[in-house]
Amino acid sequence: MGILKGKKGLVLGLANDKSIAWGVAQACQREGAELGLNYLGEPLEKRVRPLAEKVGATLVESLDVSDDAQIDAFFAKVQEKWGSLDFLVHSIAFANKDALRNPFSQTTREDFRLALDISAYSFIACAQRAAPLMTAGGSIVTMTYLGAERAVPGYNVMGVAKAALEASTRYLAQDLGQHGIRVNAISAGPIRTLAASAVGDFRKLMEKSARGSMLGRNVSQDEVGNTTAYLLSDMSSGVSGEVHYVDAGFHVGAGDPGLEG
Ligand code: NAD
C-alpha cells in the first residue's frame, strides 16, 4: 500500500534520468500514484518518452512554461484526461549561462526577466491552473536552493529567482489553503544535473556543500524524490508554506571564505 495510492499528479521538469524530476517520478510511481509528465519541445521528447514508459505515465505532453497559451493547452489536456488532480510538482528553472558566469553586478534586465519568468513566475502560472482541478484538496511542491537565502558564489540571478520562488510558495500556500491545497518548497543540496552544469564552479560547490552538510555527503535525486512523495501524501496533511531542506550544505554562505576555502 503506497502513500500516494489512488492519487493522480503532474511532475513537470523531466529532462533526463539525472533530473531531480526523475527521482520524484520514480518515488511517486513506487508509492502508487498515476503520473502526468511534460517535456520541453521535441529535442527532449525522445529522452522523456522512454522514462515516462518506465513509470507508466498516462499523460505525456509538450509544455514550455514561458508561454501562457501552452500552459492553458497543457492543463486543458489534464482536465480532459483526468478531470481532477491531486498533486503538482514544479521542478523547472532556467537562466542565461552568461548570467551565471559573469559578476552578479553585470546582470542584464533580460537575464533577470528570463530567470524570474521561467524559474519563479511559471510556478504561479502552473499552480493557478492546477488549483481548480484539485477539487478534493491537493499538494503542490517546487524545488529551490540555498542560493535564495545566501550569496552562493556562481548562483547569481538564479538565487534572486529562487528567493521569489520561496516567497511565492508562502503566498500561494496562504491563498490556496482555504481550498485544502498545500504548497511547499524543497531546498536540496547540489546534485549533478543538466541545469546544475550551467552554474559556475559547480564541482567546487558540490565538494564544499558535502563538507558543510549535516550528513557529510551530498544528497541524491532519490532522496529528494522520497521527501517530495511525503509532501505530496496525506502523511504531511498539516504542512504548508514551508521550505524543507534535504541536507542543503548549510555551511556554504555567510562567513564562508568562498569556494576556495
Ligand atoms: P534539469 O536540467 O534536469 O531540470 C530542469 C528542467 O527545467 C528541465 O527538464 C528543463 O527542460 C526544464 N525547463 C527549463 N526551461 C523550461 C521551460 N521554458 N518550459 C518548461 N520546462 C523548462 O535540472 P534539475 O537540477 O533537476 O532542476 C530541477 C529543479 O531543481 C530546478 O528548479 C533547480 O533549480 C532545482 N534544484 C536543483 C539543484 C541541483 O543541484 N541540481 C539543487 C536544488 C534545486
mmCIF file of C-alpha atoms and ligand atoms in Angstrom:
data_model
loop_
_atom_site.group_PDB
_atom_site.id
_atom_site.type_symbol
_atom_site.label_atom_id
_atom_site.label_comp_id
_atom_site.label_asym_id
_atom_site.label_seq_id
_atom_site.Cartn_x
_atom_site.Cartn_y
_atom_site.Cartn_z
ATOM 1 C CA MET A 1 0.000 0.000 0.000
ATOM 2 C CA GLY A 2 1.861 3.141 -1.199
ATOM 3 C CA ILE A 3 1.381 6.556 0.415
ATOM 4 C CA LEU A 4 0.212 8.023 -2.934
ATOM 5 C CA LYS A 5 -2.119 5.194 -3.879
ATOM 6 C CA GLY A 6 -5.196 6.489 -5.733
ATOM 7 C CA LYS A 7 -3.650 9.921 -6.401
ATOM 8 C CA LYS A 8 -3.093 11.491 -9.823
ATOM 9 C CA GLY A 9 -0.410 14.099 -10.251
ATOM 10 C CA LEU A 10 1.895 16.038 -12.549
ATOM 11 C CA VAL A 11 5.672 16.078 -12.355
ATOM 12 C CA LEU A 12 6.947 18.952 -14.523
ATOM 13 C CA GLY A 13 10.625 19.325 -15.408
ATOM 14 C CA LEU A 14 11.877 15.939 -16.529
ATOM 15 C CA ALA A 15 14.783 16.259 -18.985
ATOM 16 C CA ASN A 16 16.711 13.001 -18.475
ATOM 17 C CA ASP A 17 17.478 10.311 -15.890
ATOM 18 C CA LYS A 18 19.716 12.726 -13.945
ATOM 19 C CA SER A 19 16.852 15.198 -13.385
ATOM 20 C CA ILE A 20 15.523 15.724 -9.875
ATOM 21 C CA ALA A 21 12.113 15.209 -11.528
ATOM 22 C CA TRP A 22 13.204 11.650 -12.352
ATOM 23 C CA GLY A 23 13.871 10.897 -8.674
ATOM 24 C CA VAL A 24 10.453 12.399 -7.926
ATOM 25 C CA ALA A 25 8.625 10.497 -10.674
ATOM 26 C CA GLN A 26 10.124 7.166 -9.585
ATOM 27 C CA ALA A 27 9.245 7.736 -5.922
ATOM 28 C CA CYS A 28 5.682 8.772 -6.822
ATOM 29 C CA GLN A 29 5.184 5.734 -9.049
ATOM 30 C CA ARG A 30 6.590 3.418 -6.382
ATOM 31 C CA GLU A 31 4.129 4.921 -3.870
ATOM 32 C CA GLY A 32 1.191 4.190 -6.158
ATOM 33 C CA ALA A 33 0.496 7.491 -7.979
ATOM 34 C CA GLU A 34 -0.696 7.832 -11.568
ATOM 35 C CA LEU A 35 1.605 10.312 -13.304
ATOM 36 C CA GLY A 36 1.480 13.009 -15.960
ATOM 37 C CA LEU A 37 4.716 14.487 -17.341
ATOM 38 C CA ASN A 38 5.837 17.229 -19.699
ATOM 39 C CA TYR A 39 8.838 17.706 -21.956
ATOM 40 C CA LEU A 40 10.315 20.945 -23.272
ATOM 41 C CA GLY A 41 9.845 20.621 -27.031
ATOM 42 C CA GLU A 42 10.834 17.919 -29.497
ATOM 43 C CA PRO A 43 14.558 17.599 -28.640
ATOM 44 C CA LEU A 44 13.670 16.400 -25.136
ATOM 45 C CA GLU A 45 10.683 14.281 -26.177
ATOM 46 C CA LYS A 46 12.837 11.330 -27.230
ATOM 47 C CA ARG A 47 14.573 11.323 -23.838
ATOM 48 C CA VAL A 48 11.408 11.758 -21.797
ATOM 49 C CA ARG A 49 9.114 9.227 -23.569
ATOM 50 C CA PRO A 50 11.127 6.100 -22.587
ATOM 51 C CA LEU A 51 11.342 7.354 -18.976
ATOM 52 C CA ALA A 52 7.610 8.081 -18.991
ATOM 53 C CA GLU A 53 7.007 4.488 -20.040
ATOM 54 C CA LYS A 54 9.146 3.196 -17.167
ATOM 55 C CA VAL A 55 6.946 4.974 -14.615
ATOM 56 C CA GLY A 56 3.746 4.166 -16.522
ATOM 57 C CA ALA A 57 2.828 7.833 -17.071
ATOM 58 C CA THR A 58 -0.633 8.099 -18.619
ATOM 59 C CA LEU A 59 -0.220 11.680 -19.815
ATOM 60 C CA VAL A 60 2.927 12.981 -21.562
ATOM 61 C CA GLU A 61 2.673 16.328 -23.328
ATOM 62 C CA SER A 62 4.893 19.136 -24.597
ATOM 63 C CA LEU A 63 4.978 22.255 -22.413
ATOM 64 C CA ASP A 64 7.129 25.373 -22.479
ATOM 65 C CA VAL A 65 6.201 27.290 -19.326
ATOM 66 C CA SER A 66 7.305 30.636 -20.781
ATOM 67 C CA ASP A 67 4.142 30.599 -22.932
ATOM 68 C CA ASP A 68 0.711 31.074 -21.284
ATOM 69 C CA ALA A 69 -1.088 29.554 -24.283
ATOM 70 C CA GLN A 70 0.938 26.336 -23.886
ATOM 71 C CA ILE A 71 0.207 26.212 -20.153
ATOM 72 C CA ASP A 72 -3.534 26.640 -20.874
ATOM 73 C CA ALA A 73 -3.435 23.889 -23.515
ATOM 74 C CA PHE A 74 -1.492 21.556 -21.222
ATOM 75 C CA PHE A 75 -3.918 21.910 -18.309
ATOM 76 C CA ALA A 76 -6.896 21.602 -20.677
ATOM 77 C CA LYS A 77 -5.497 18.188 -21.649
ATOM 78 C CA VAL A 78 -5.109 17.274 -17.968
ATOM 79 C CA GLN A 79 -8.736 18.239 -17.336
ATOM 80 C CA GLU A 80 -9.927 16.313 -20.374
ATOM 81 C CA LYS A 81 -7.933 13.194 -19.497
ATOM 82 C CA TRP A 82 -8.252 13.071 -15.714
ATOM 83 C CA GLY A 83 -10.986 15.567 -14.721
ATOM 84 C CA SER A 84 -9.242 16.244 -11.421
ATOM 85 C CA LEU A 85 -5.770 16.430 -9.944
ATOM 86 C CA ASP A 86 -4.238 15.584 -6.546
ATOM 87 C CA PHE A 87 -0.727 16.970 -6.848
ATOM 88 C CA LEU A 88 1.652 19.109 -8.887
ATOM 89 C CA VAL A 89 5.456 19.090 -8.765
ATOM 90 C CA HIS A 90 7.300 22.017 -10.374
ATOM 91 C CA SER A 91 10.957 21.145 -10.993
ATOM 92 C CA ILE A 92 11.826 23.782 -13.592
ATOM 93 C CA ALA A 93 14.453 26.518 -13.738
ATOM 94 C CA PHE A 94 16.380 28.401 -16.385
ATOM 95 C CA ALA A 95 18.886 31.265 -16.582
ATOM 96 C CA ASN A 96 21.203 32.515 -19.290
ATOM 97 C CA LYS A 97 24.577 30.838 -18.871
ATOM 98 C CA ASP A 98 26.391 34.185 -19.047
ATOM 99 C CA ALA A 99 24.341 35.449 -16.129
ATOM 100 C CA LEU A 100 25.767 32.601 -14.046
ATOM 101 C CA ARG A 101 29.356 33.160 -15.224
ATOM 102 C CA ASN A 102 29.661 36.959 -15.211
ATOM 103 C CA PRO A 103 29.867 39.002 -11.995
ATOM 104 C CA PHE A 104 26.385 39.374 -10.470
ATOM 105 C CA SER A 105 26.566 43.174 -10.766
ATOM 106 C CA GLN A 106 26.601 42.734 -14.582
ATOM 107 C CA THR A 107 23.143 41.066 -14.627
ATOM 108 C CA THR A 108 21.110 42.496 -17.504
ATOM 109 C CA ARG A 109 17.397 43.309 -17.491
ATOM 110 C CA GLU A 110 16.816 40.418 -19.910
ATOM 111 C CA ASP A 111 18.844 37.967 -17.745
ATOM 112 C CA PHE A 112 16.700 38.969 -14.772
ATOM 113 C CA ARG A 113 13.406 38.756 -16.683
ATOM 114 C CA LEU A 114 14.158 35.350 -18.154
ATOM 115 C CA ALA A 115 15.388 33.759 -14.902
ATOM 116 C CA LEU A 116 12.445 35.047 -12.871
ATOM 117 C CA ASP A 117 9.863 34.285 -15.550
ATOM 118 C CA ILE A 118 10.828 30.643 -16.081
ATOM 119 C CA SER A 119 12.114 29.788 -12.613
ATOM 120 C CA ALA A 120 9.583 31.631 -10.419
ATOM 121 C CA TYR A 121 6.545 33.030 -12.290
ATOM 122 C CA SER A 122 5.941 29.690 -14.027
ATOM 123 C CA PHE A 123 5.283 28.162 -10.607
ATOM 124 C CA ILE A 124 2.427 30.616 -10.007
ATOM 125 C CA ALA A 125 1.148 30.121 -13.569
ATOM 126 C CA CYS A 126 1.009 26.318 -13.164
ATOM 127 C CA ALA A 127 -0.430 26.449 -9.633
ATOM 128 C CA GLN A 128 -3.261 28.762 -10.724
ATOM 129 C CA ARG A 129 -4.297 26.271 -13.455
ATOM 130 C CA ALA A 130 -3.818 23.194 -11.235
ATOM 131 C CA ALA A 131 -5.783 24.528 -8.234
ATOM 132 C CA PRO A 132 -9.276 24.439 -9.837
ATOM 133 C CA LEU A 133 -8.651 20.777 -10.728
ATOM 134 C CA MET A 134 -7.801 19.930 -7.105
ATOM 135 C CA THR A 135 -11.437 19.510 -6.166
ATOM 136 C CA ALA A 136 -10.667 17.263 -3.185
ATOM 137 C CA GLY A 137 -7.726 19.376 -1.977
ATOM 138 C CA GLY A 138 -4.166 18.819 -3.113
ATOM 139 C CA SER A 139 -0.448 19.300 -2.662
ATOM 140 C CA ILE A 140 1.933 21.437 -4.717
ATOM 141 C CA VAL A 141 5.739 21.255 -4.427
ATOM 142 C CA THR A 142 8.548 23.216 -6.075
ATOM 143 C CA MET A 143 12.359 22.900 -5.995
ATOM 144 C CA THR A 144 14.504 25.690 -4.574
ATOM 145 C CA TYR A 145 18.107 26.122 -3.431
ATOM 146 C CA LEU A 146 20.076 27.704 -0.596
ATOM 147 C CA GLY A 147 21.207 30.474 -3.000
ATOM 148 C CA ALA A 148 17.799 32.076 -2.292
ATOM 149 C CA GLU A 149 18.863 32.984 1.245
ATOM 150 C CA ARG A 150 22.628 33.218 0.989
ATOM 151 C CA ALA A 151 25.009 34.615 -1.602
ATOM 152 C CA VAL A 152 26.377 31.366 -3.017
ATOM 153 C CA PRO A 153 29.240 32.016 -5.460
ATOM 154 C CA GLY A 154 28.159 31.446 -9.088
ATOM 155 C CA TYR A 155 24.423 31.143 -8.351
ATOM 156 C CA ASN A 156 23.815 34.839 -9.089
ATOM 157 C CA VAL A 157 20.459 35.768 -10.677
ATOM 158 C CA MET A 158 19.163 32.234 -10.055
ATOM 159 C CA GLY A 159 19.434 32.980 -6.333
ATOM 160 C CA VAL A 160 17.198 36.021 -6.842
ATOM 161 C CA ALA A 161 14.725 33.859 -8.793
ATOM 162 C CA LYS A 162 14.737 31.243 -6.014
ATOM 163 C CA ALA A 163 14.063 33.961 -3.412
ATOM 164 C CA ALA A 164 10.987 34.948 -5.476
ATOM 165 C CA LEU A 165 10.034 31.268 -5.771
ATOM 166 C CA GLU A 166 10.205 30.756 -1.999
ATOM 167 C CA ALA A 167 8.120 33.891 -1.340
ATOM 168 C CA SER A 168 5.635 32.690 -3.986
ATOM 169 C CA THR A 169 5.407 29.369 -2.126
ATOM 170 C CA ARG A 170 4.283 31.184 1.038
ATOM 171 C CA TYR A 171 1.755 33.423 -0.751
ATOM 172 C CA LEU A 172 0.317 30.530 -2.769
ATOM 173 C CA ALA A 173 0.030 28.494 0.438
ATOM 174 C CA GLN A 174 -1.812 31.369 2.131
ATOM 175 C CA ASP A 175 -4.131 31.828 -0.840
ATOM 176 C CA LEU A 176 -4.877 28.164 -1.604
ATOM 177 C CA GLY A 177 -5.024 26.840 1.975
ATOM 178 C CA GLN A 178 -8.749 27.668 2.159
ATOM 179 C CA HIS A 179 -9.301 25.135 -0.652
ATOM 180 C CA GLY A 180 -7.371 22.407 1.163
ATOM 181 C CA ILE A 181 -4.371 22.840 -1.118
ATOM 182 C CA ARG A 182 -0.928 22.789 0.485
ATOM 183 C CA VAL A 183 2.117 24.428 -1.113
ATOM 184 C CA ASN A 184 5.717 23.649 -0.137
ATOM 185 C CA ALA A 185 9.253 24.021 -1.463
ATOM 186 C CA ILE A 186 12.176 21.621 -1.142
ATOM 187 C CA SER A 187 15.681 23.061 -0.869
ATOM 188 C CA ALA A 188 18.095 20.286 -1.765
ATOM 189 C CA GLY A 189 21.863 20.339 -1.704
ATOM 190 C CA PRO A 190 23.655 20.358 -5.087
ATOM 191 C CA ILE A 191 23.052 17.412 -7.435
ATOM 192 C CA ARG A 192 24.798 16.896 -10.794
ATOM 193 C CA THR A 193 22.106 17.586 -13.427
ATOM 194 C CA LEU A 194 21.793 19.387 -16.767
ATOM 195 C CA ALA A 195 20.605 22.614 -15.105
ATOM 196 C CA ALA A 196 23.361 22.414 -12.476
ATOM 197 C CA SER A 197 26.055 22.248 -15.160
ATOM 198 C CA ALA A 198 25.246 25.887 -16.004
ATOM 199 C CA VAL A 199 26.269 27.051 -12.520
ATOM 200 C CA GLY A 200 29.856 28.328 -12.403
ATOM 201 C CA ASP A 201 32.281 26.223 -10.280
ATOM 202 C CA PHE A 202 29.628 23.574 -9.635
ATOM 203 C CA ARG A 203 32.236 20.907 -8.868
ATOM 204 C CA LYS A 204 33.705 23.058 -6.096
ATOM 205 C CA LEU A 205 30.215 23.850 -4.852
ATOM 206 C CA MET A 206 29.476 20.135 -4.544
ATOM 207 C CA GLU A 207 32.688 19.466 -2.641
ATOM 208 C CA LYS A 208 32.122 22.397 -0.326
ATOM 209 C CA SER A 209 28.489 21.541 0.186
ATOM 210 C CA ALA A 210 29.295 17.926 1.082
ATOM 211 C CA ARG A 211 31.719 19.186 3.739
ATOM 212 C CA GLY A 212 29.148 21.691 5.015
ATOM 213 C CA SER A 213 26.224 19.281 5.087
ATOM 214 C CA MET A 214 24.869 17.608 8.192
ATOM 215 C CA LEU A 215 25.351 14.117 6.761
ATOM 216 C CA GLY A 216 28.851 14.877 5.463
ATOM 217 C CA ARG A 217 27.891 13.971 1.881
ATOM 218 C CA ASN A 218 25.787 15.227 -0.992
ATOM 219 C CA VAL A 219 22.207 14.049 -1.433
ATOM 220 C CA SER A 220 20.674 12.137 -4.353
ATOM 221 C CA GLN A 221 17.697 12.593 -6.684
ATOM 222 C CA ASP A 222 16.093 9.611 -4.945
ATOM 223 C CA GLU A 223 16.326 11.284 -1.542
ATOM 224 C CA VAL A 224 14.679 14.419 -2.919
ATOM 225 C CA GLY A 225 12.081 12.161 -4.564
ATOM 226 C CA ASN A 226 11.237 10.485 -1.265
ATOM 227 C CA THR A 227 10.863 13.821 0.560
ATOM 228 C CA THR A 228 8.634 15.046 -2.268
ATOM 229 C CA ALA A 229 6.452 11.923 -2.054
ATOM 230 C CA TYR A 230 5.960 12.589 1.667
ATOM 231 C CA LEU A 231 4.959 16.217 0.999
ATOM 232 C CA LEU A 232 2.525 15.102 -1.721
ATOM 233 C CA SER A 233 0.963 12.482 0.522
ATOM 234 C CA ASP A 234 -1.613 12.760 3.301
ATOM 235 C CA MET A 235 1.236 11.985 5.745
ATOM 236 C CA SER A 236 2.058 15.721 5.584
ATOM 237 C CA SER A 237 -1.558 16.948 5.784
ATOM 238 C CA GLY A 238 -0.675 19.694 8.293
ATOM 239 C CA VAL A 239 2.374 21.019 6.457
ATOM 240 C CA SER A 240 2.162 24.057 4.151
ATOM 241 C CA GLY A 241 4.008 27.230 3.186
ATOM 242 C CA GLU A 242 7.428 25.920 4.198
ATOM 243 C CA VAL A 243 10.862 25.403 2.698
ATOM 244 C CA HIS A 244 12.092 21.887 3.558
ATOM 245 C CA TYR A 245 15.810 21.212 3.435
ATOM 246 C CA VAL A 246 17.246 17.993 2.070
ATOM 247 C CA ASP A 247 20.718 18.478 3.538
ATOM 248 C CA ALA A 248 21.406 21.725 1.736
ATOM 249 C CA GLY A 249 25.012 22.282 2.853
ATOM 250 C CA PHE A 250 24.236 24.997 5.392
ATOM 251 C CA HIS A 251 27.804 25.998 5.994
ATOM 252 C CA VAL A 252 28.147 27.390 2.470
ATOM 253 C CA GLY A 253 27.444 31.116 2.550
ATOM 254 C CA ALA A 254 27.679 33.773 5.239
ATOM 255 C CA GLY A 255 31.043 33.941 6.908
ATOM 256 C CA ASP A 256 32.417 31.416 4.462
ATOM 257 C CA PRO A 257 35.742 32.222 2.799
ATOM 258 C CA GLY A 258 34.273 31.175 -0.586
ATOM 259 C CA LEU A 259 34.663 28.108 -2.700
ATOM 260 C CA GLU A 260 38.460 28.100 -2.327
ATOM 261 C CA GLY A 261 38.213 27.813 1.470
HETATM 262 P P1 NAD B 1 17.244 19.526 -15.021
HETATM 263 O O1 NAD B 1 18.013 20.243 -16.079
HETATM 264 O O2 NAD B 1 17.212 18.061 -15.078
HETATM 265 O O3 NAD B 1 15.749 20.077 -14.909
HETATM 266 C C1 NAD B 1 15.407 21.406 -15.232
HETATM 267 C C2 NAD B 1 14.173 21.292 -16.100
HETATM 268 O O4 NAD B 1 13.652 22.595 -16.399
HETATM 269 C C3 NAD B 1 14.437 20.592 -17.445
HETATM 270 O O5 NAD B 1 13.574 19.482 -17.597
HETATM 271 C C4 NAD B 1 14.096 21.653 -18.474
HETATM 272 O O6 NAD B 1 13.531 21.103 -19.641
HETATM 273 C C5 NAD B 1 13.076 22.465 -17.681
HETATM 274 N N1 NAD B 1 12.822 23.776 -18.283
HETATM 275 C C6 NAD B 1 13.691 24.806 -18.473
HETATM 276 N N2 NAD B 1 13.057 25.808 -19.122
HETATM 277 C C7 NAD B 1 11.777 25.400 -19.338
HETATM 278 C C8 NAD B 1 10.648 25.977 -19.971
HETATM 279 N N3 NAD B 1 10.689 27.192 -20.537
HETATM 280 N N4 NAD B 1 9.480 25.260 -20.002
HETATM 281 C C9 NAD B 1 9.411 24.014 -19.468
HETATM 282 N N5 NAD B 1 10.461 23.419 -18.860
HETATM 283 C C10 NAD B 1 11.626 24.107 -18.802
HETATM 284 O O7 NAD B 1 17.916 20.022 -13.636
HETATM 285 P P2 NAD B 1 17.452 19.804 -12.116
HETATM 286 O O8 NAD B 1 18.667 20.096 -11.327
HETATM 287 O O9 NAD B 1 16.772 18.525 -11.961
HETATM 288 O O10 NAD B 1 16.461 21.022 -11.874
HETATM 289 C C11 NAD B 1 15.152 20.855 -11.382
HETATM 290 C C12 NAD B 1 14.850 21.896 -10.306
HETATM 291 O O11 NAD B 1 15.623 21.605 -9.136
HETATM 292 C C13 NAD B 1 15.206 23.323 -10.706
HETATM 293 O O12 NAD B 1 14.229 24.208 -10.184
HETATM 294 C C14 NAD B 1 16.532 23.531 -9.984
HETATM 295 O O13 NAD B 1 16.820 24.893 -9.772
HETATM 296 C C15 NAD B 1 16.249 22.794 -8.701
HETATM 297 N N6 NAD B 1 17.402 22.463 -7.878
HETATM 298 C C16 NAD B 1 18.472 21.834 -8.429
HETATM 299 C C17 NAD B 1 19.549 21.529 -7.624
HETATM 300 C C18 NAD B 1 20.756 20.858 -8.214
HETATM 301 O O14 NAD B 1 21.836 20.972 -7.636
HETATM 302 N N7 NAD B 1 20.642 20.162 -9.327
HETATM 303 C C19 NAD B 1 19.547 21.836 -6.251
HETATM 304 C C20 NAD B 1 18.422 22.465 -5.711
HETATM 305 C C21 NAD B 1 17.364 22.781 -6.545
#
